[in-house]
Amino acid sequence: MRGTDRRALGVHRVLEPPGVLPQAALRLDADPAIALDEVRIAVERLNLDAASFRQLSEAHGGDGDAVRAAVLEIVRTRGKMQNPVTGSGGMLIGVVDAVGPQSPLGLAVDQRVATLVSLTLTPLWITDGLAGWDGRSEQVPAHGTAILFARSTAALLPDDLPDAVALAVLDVCGAPAATARIVERTGARSVAVLGAAGKSGCLSLAAAAAAGAEELTGLVRNEAEADALRAAGLADRVVVADATDPLAVADAVGTPVDVTVVCVDVPGAEHGAVLATAEGGTVVFFSMATSFSAAALGAEGMAADVTMLVGNGYTPGHAALALDLYRQNQGVRSLIDPRVRHARPGDPRATA
Ligand code: NAP
């Protein structure tokens, strides 16, 4: 559904400032009462995006109670989970609780779903004080309600995967889809992924291979990650460098590649990514810690003729592609599974 149907975009939920879409709003109305075209989700678990969680955790010195309090305060004051520093959010899973008769999403009460729109634009109401979360992981057991608009997207949760895995994979499903699309469209042969042992990074490597790229370089930040990535067998070459050190990245990658995908969860990877990319090549900035000005002005300052893409979290078919890459690829599973911890005790779908 296209066009500028204001209600479909959720504009009626914006409290402040007037005239912006929900993603840019300072405050949303998170009232659980739904309009005719909305859907209410009974929330089970949030997935804070990696850049946001890292920022919150570092800002509070790893104090889980303080991180939990900070998240609660953000949701209480903003009516949504949008980290004011990183600007990013995450996504959630839950059960469809109520469906307005004019909702076009095709959802039915009691279906278990993952929202595929960002928490930064999803009206969210937390009712349990996040009591089941220790504040030390990206995944947040939560009770409350979330609202989907007519133009939101959601995916039915797969039966064959633990919830925590599905949530983690779906949170970053835009990265493999964007990687596959650019490799297919440009016929790229060589691809480098920065942050290659992370969730979006390993999925992007697998997607690049599936899309026909033949020379895959995975850049990781230490030998432990290098060992894990080598064992996963997803890259032809594994190199170790700090992605925020541009010259180290350029040295590590060596001959510039056709496509560079930035999947780290820290700021400062823009210049290394540009240096690692061949003239006429493409950089996909999936990281939420990316600075537009650092990327644009840095590339200008290097006289680098590269196309720079913002990793759009939405590409048609992105959820199914990412879940299939996880299912079909032992290497992807070996890197993602250890990162998916803190699943709800007693949840039969949860990972160990
Ligand atoms: P992740 O699983 O935590 O992976 C990030 C990887 O980057 C980790 O392996 C991390 O290593 C590595 N890393 C961190 N600093 C590094 C450095 N200086 N040099 C080299 N490697 C470094 O994160 P993710 O879930 O894949 O998310 C990656 C990024 O995508 C985040 O910025 C997230 O916010 C963003 N994101 C974007 C969208 C979108 O729609 N565009 C959607 C969701 C998420 P350690 O584990 O050792 O720290």
XYZ file of C-alpha atoms and ligand atoms in Angstrom:
400
model
C 0.000 0.000 0.000
C 1.526 3.288 -1.104
C 0.566 6.937 -1.131
C 0.287 9.369 1.720
C -2.559 8.008 3.785
C -1.679 9.810 7.015
C -3.492 7.362 9.250
C -1.797 4.387 7.621
C 1.557 5.961 8.484
C 0.559 6.443 12.105
C 0.606 10.241 12.053
C -2.458 10.315 14.330
C -0.283 8.811 17.114
C 2.307 11.616 17.018
C 2.047 13.859 20.076
C 5.136 15.989 19.513
C 6.229 17.744 17.349
C 3.309 18.142 14.949
C 3.797 17.301 11.302
C 6.432 14.552 11.596
C 6.050 10.838 11.007
C 6.198 8.520 14.044
C 9.864 7.625 13.515
C 10.933 11.248 13.904
C 8.524 12.036 16.732
C 9.753 12.972 20.169
C 6.655 11.449 21.700
C 3.984 9.006 20.562
C 0.590 8.221 22.015
C 0.976 4.602 23.174
C -2.624 4.192 24.361
C -3.462 0.470 24.055
C -6.952 1.285 22.730
C -6.757 0.668 18.978
C -8.356 2.538 16.104
C -10.287 0.733 13.360
C -7.202 0.260 11.170
C -4.695 -0.644 13.888
C -3.475 -3.900 15.436
C -2.506 -4.369 19.091
C 0.281 -6.772 20.009
C 0.660 -8.242 23.495
C 4.417 -7.867 23.833
C 6.556 -10.822 24.921
C 10.099 -9.750 24.130
C 11.940 -6.731 22.766
C 15.192 -6.855 20.857
C 17.184 -3.684 21.391
C 19.360 -3.025 18.365
C 23.034 -3.673 18.984
C 24.215 -0.063 18.671
C 21.574 1.137 21.127
C 22.233 -1.580 23.685
C 25.989 -1.049 23.535
C 25.567 2.702 24.010
C 23.226 2.264 26.976
C 25.402 -0.370 28.547
C 28.572 1.700 28.187
C 26.856 4.868 29.409
C 25.849 3.061 32.619
C 29.100 1.196 33.133
C 27.450 -2.174 32.521
C 25.081 -1.681 35.492
C 22.053 -3.756 34.416
C 19.648 -2.096 36.841
C 20.602 1.323 35.525
C 20.212 0.156 31.920
C 16.765 -1.249 32.715
C 15.748 2.008 34.376
C 17.010 3.969 31.376
C 15.002 1.864 28.918
C 11.873 2.187 31.048
C 12.320 5.939 31.222
C 12.772 6.219 27.454
C 9.624 4.207 26.773
C 7.645 6.098 29.432
C 8.585 9.534 28.145
C 8.633 8.834 24.414
C 5.870 6.258 24.057
C 8.342 4.181 22.020
C 11.821 2.691 22.415
C 14.151 5.064 20.628
C 17.585 5.580 22.105
C 18.059 9.371 22.103
C 21.813 9.015 21.530
C 21.921 6.461 18.713
C 18.429 7.267 17.402
C 17.893 3.536 16.916
C 15.427 1.058 18.379
C 15.076 -2.625 17.535
C 11.965 -4.741 17.129
C 9.692 -7.048 19.144
C 7.778 -10.273 19.222
C 4.405 -10.937 20.763
C 0.893 -12.227 20.254
C -1.760 -10.461 18.210
C -4.172 -9.229 20.841
C -6.732 -7.192 18.892
C -7.273 -6.423 15.215
C -9.207 -3.384 14.043
C -11.845 -4.301 11.433
C -10.218 -2.032 8.860
C -6.637 -3.239 9.348
C -5.162 -4.353 6.012
C -2.324 -6.375 7.594
C -4.142 -9.716 7.430
C -3.324 -10.599 11.027
C -5.601 -12.587 13.337
C -5.919 -12.648 17.120
C -3.599 -15.177 18.839
C -1.060 -15.296 16.003
C 2.519 -15.005 17.236
C 4.373 -12.354 15.273
C 7.571 -10.377 14.992
C 7.163 -6.733 14.087
C 9.342 -5.826 11.132
C 9.038 -2.106 11.693
C 11.416 -0.385 14.047
C 10.681 0.189 17.707
C 11.551 3.809 16.941
C 8.116 4.243 15.382
C 6.079 1.663 17.300
C 3.810 2.938 20.097
C 4.882 0.916 23.122
C 3.432 0.605 26.619
C 5.353 -1.441 29.202
C 3.336 -2.863 32.122
C 5.776 -5.084 34.024
C 8.625 -2.685 34.763
C 10.803 -5.070 32.711
C 11.042 -7.154 35.879
C 12.226 -10.229 33.975
C 15.244 -8.496 32.429
C 18.653 -8.110 34.030
C 19.628 -5.228 31.752
C 22.630 -7.150 30.430
C 21.414 -8.426 27.065
C 19.884 -7.061 23.890
C 16.841 -9.278 24.333
C 14.341 -7.974 26.847
C 11.497 -10.110 28.212
C 8.635 -7.645 28.521
C 4.907 -7.365 29.096
C 2.892 -4.576 27.587
C 1.307 -3.538 24.335
C 2.526 -2.316 20.983
C 0.522 -0.819 18.131
C 0.867 -1.544 14.419
C -0.454 0.897 11.827
C -2.045 0.038 8.515
C 1.305 0.423 6.786
C 3.396 -1.489 9.326
C 4.825 -4.913 8.560
C 4.945 -8.041 10.690
C 5.959 -11.642 10.115
C 4.447 -14.757 11.622
C 6.994 -16.331 13.954
C 8.358 -19.563 12.518
C 7.465 -22.755 14.408
C 10.836 -24.383 13.862
C 13.109 -21.832 15.553
C 13.448 -20.630 19.139
C 11.844 -17.247 19.644
C 15.112 -15.698 20.730
C 16.807 -16.833 17.515
C 13.964 -15.650 15.285
C 13.987 -12.283 17.033
C 17.736 -11.866 16.650
C 17.722 -12.885 12.987
C 14.681 -10.807 12.058
C 16.121 -7.728 13.778
C 18.972 -7.654 11.260
C 17.216 -9.205 8.256
C 17.665 -6.020 6.245
C 21.435 -6.587 6.053
C 21.545 -9.872 4.104
C 18.749 -8.640 1.838
C 20.588 -5.416 1.036
C 23.832 -7.322 0.462
C 22.202 -9.856 -1.848
C 20.468 -7.123 -3.804
C 23.612 -5.081 -4.425
C 25.696 -8.126 -5.358
C 23.021 -9.283 -7.796
C 22.464 -5.843 -9.304
C 26.130 -4.978 -9.778
C 27.540 -8.430 -10.427
C 30.065 -7.761 -7.653
C 32.750 -10.407 -7.286
C 34.500 -9.269 -4.137
C 32.767 -8.340 -0.873
C 34.174 -7.294 2.493
C 32.078 -7.285 5.648
C 33.176 -5.202 8.646
C 31.960 -6.808 11.864
C 31.696 -10.117 10.044
C 31.351 -12.351 13.102
C 28.278 -10.495 14.372
C 24.673 -11.334 13.570
C 24.148 -9.053 10.591
C 27.749 -9.587 9.486
C 27.635 -13.365 9.188
C 24.226 -13.255 7.509
C 25.595 -10.708 5.025
C 28.547 -12.955 4.175
C 26.211 -15.886 3.600
C 23.912 -13.718 1.484
C 26.811 -12.432 -0.611
C 27.938 -15.987 -1.325
C 24.419 -17.077 -2.215
C 24.093 -14.086 -4.555
C 27.230 -15.105 -6.473
C 30.118 -13.161 -4.925
C 33.318 -15.183 -5.048
C 35.890 -13.395 -2.934
C 34.579 -12.857 0.561
C 36.603 -11.026 3.201
C 35.430 -10.956 6.792
C 36.948 -8.271 9.007
C 36.742 -8.870 12.755
C 38.233 -7.107 15.696
C 40.213 -9.823 17.488
C 41.660 -13.300 17.175
C 38.820 -14.936 19.097
C 36.299 -13.666 16.548
C 38.703 -14.569 13.747
C 38.857 -18.167 14.975
C 35.073 -18.341 15.206
C 34.632 -16.910 11.716
C 37.240 -19.243 10.217
C 35.535 -22.210 11.835
C 32.203 -21.022 10.434
C 33.656 -21.187 6.917
C 31.726 -18.159 5.690
C 34.663 -16.097 4.382
C 37.488 -16.875 1.987
C 39.723 -14.581 3.998
C 39.461 -13.511 7.618
C 41.351 -10.382 8.662
C 41.718 -8.727 12.042
C 41.531 -4.944 12.428
C 39.755 -2.255 14.377
C 37.003 -1.099 12.031
C 37.309 2.403 13.452
C 40.964 2.653 12.356
C 40.704 3.511 8.644
C 44.292 2.811 7.681
C 44.276 -0.486 9.541
C 41.109 -1.484 7.704
C 42.598 -0.547 4.341
C 45.784 -2.506 5.099
C 43.850 -5.521 6.320
C 41.476 -5.684 3.357
C 44.267 -5.042 0.850
C 43.078 -4.815 -2.758
C 39.870 -2.754 -2.546
C 36.677 -4.731 -2.988
C 33.565 -4.193 -5.095
C 31.205 -4.049 -2.122
C 31.824 -3.284 1.562
C 29.096 -3.943 4.125
C 29.405 -2.189 7.480
C 27.913 -4.346 10.244
C 29.735 -3.100 13.348
C 27.808 -1.655 16.275
C 30.202 1.189 17.030
C 30.664 4.651 15.502
C 33.640 5.528 13.329
C 33.708 2.838 10.630
C 32.874 5.154 7.715
C 36.358 6.037 6.508
C 37.778 2.548 6.687
C 34.819 1.269 4.711
C 35.358 3.843 1.973
C 39.086 3.113 1.794
C 38.383 -0.611 1.529
C 36.096 -0.108 -1.480
C 37.256 0.038 -5.103
C 36.551 3.015 -7.369
C 33.029 2.596 -8.691
C 32.206 0.183 -5.878
C 29.509 0.335 -3.220
C 29.455 0.681 0.556
C 26.358 -0.519 2.394
C 26.121 1.177 5.778
C 23.903 -1.135 7.796
C 25.286 0.021 11.137
C 23.042 2.359 13.088
C 26.168 4.023 14.414
C 26.939 5.415 10.943
C 27.367 9.171 10.537
C 26.060 10.612 7.290
C 28.455 13.550 7.473
C 31.473 11.363 8.250
C 30.636 9.118 5.291
C 29.814 11.860 2.802
C 32.584 14.286 3.737
C 35.108 11.510 4.260
C 34.497 10.083 0.787
C 34.735 13.569 -0.701
C 38.005 14.172 1.105
C 39.425 10.940 -0.311
C 38.113 11.732 -3.818
C 36.546 8.295 -3.629
C 34.008 7.535 -6.349
C 31.933 5.064 -4.392
C 28.197 4.659 -4.102
C 27.085 4.753 -0.485
C 23.841 3.106 0.509
C 21.922 3.441 3.733
C 21.027 -0.095 4.802
C 17.260 0.171 4.625
C 15.767 -2.155 7.207
C 13.083 -3.129 4.699
C 13.503 -5.034 1.454
C 10.711 -7.227 0.088
C 11.316 -10.813 1.193
C 13.978 -9.852 3.727
C 12.559 -11.847 6.639
C 12.262 -15.133 4.751
C 15.718 -14.715 3.212
C 17.406 -14.200 6.580
C 15.570 -17.049 8.296
C 16.454 -19.399 5.428
C 20.122 -18.396 5.573
C 20.075 -19.225 9.276
C 18.331 -22.555 8.722
C 20.512 -23.649 5.833
C 23.889 -22.525 7.036
C 25.654 -24.184 9.928
C 28.319 -21.463 9.885
C 25.702 -18.761 10.408
C 24.148 -20.736 13.250
C 27.524 -21.261 14.889
C 28.041 -17.497 15.099
C 24.518 -16.367 15.966
C 23.542 -19.011 18.523
C 26.171 -18.095 21.135
C 25.008 -14.474 20.936
C 21.411 -15.399 21.657
C 21.322 -15.950 25.366
C 19.129 -14.862 28.235
C 16.106 -16.575 26.768
C 13.172 -16.811 29.163
C 13.677 -19.663 31.659
C 11.149 -22.415 31.066
C 10.337 -21.273 27.534
C 10.378 -24.499 25.507
C 11.278 -22.547 22.390
C 14.179 -20.788 24.055
C 17.780 -21.594 23.324
C 20.002 -22.847 26.077
P 26.402 -7.618 16.588
O 25.816 -8.981 16.438
O 26.734 -7.125 17.959
O 27.680 -7.526 15.648
C 28.526 -6.398 15.636
C 29.926 -6.912 15.401
O 30.825 -5.810 15.222
C 30.445 -7.729 16.603
O 31.080 -8.880 16.131
C 31.420 -6.752 17.237
O 32.444 -7.396 17.967
C 31.978 -6.091 16.004
N 32.723 -4.879 16.316
C 32.426 -3.951 17.253
N 33.355 -2.992 17.244
C 34.271 -3.314 16.299
C 35.470 -2.705 15.822
N 35.909 -1.544 16.331
N 36.161 -3.335 14.845
C 35.724 -4.501 14.307
N 34.595 -5.123 14.726
C 33.869 -4.525 15.696
O 25.440 -6.510 15.952
P 24.238 -6.701 14.896
O 23.002 -7.062 15.614
O 24.703 -7.487 13.750
O 24.058 -5.173 14.466
C 25.087 -4.506 13.719
C 24.685 -3.084 13.414
O 23.486 -3.082 12.626
C 24.347 -2.274 14.660
O 24.863 -0.963 14.487
C 22.841 -2.242 14.648
O 22.349 -1.144 15.329
C 22.577 -2.155 13.166
N 21.195 -2.473 12.742
C 20.746 -1.842 11.632
C 19.460 -2.075 11.172
C 18.990 -1.386 9.922
O 17.814 -1.461 9.629
N 19.867 -0.724 9.187
C 18.627 -2.975 11.843
C 19.126 -3.631 12.965
C 20.425 -3.386 13.418
P 32.223 -7.694 19.543
O 31.057 -8.639 19.615
O 33.515 -8.283 19.959
O 31.912 -6.400 20.194
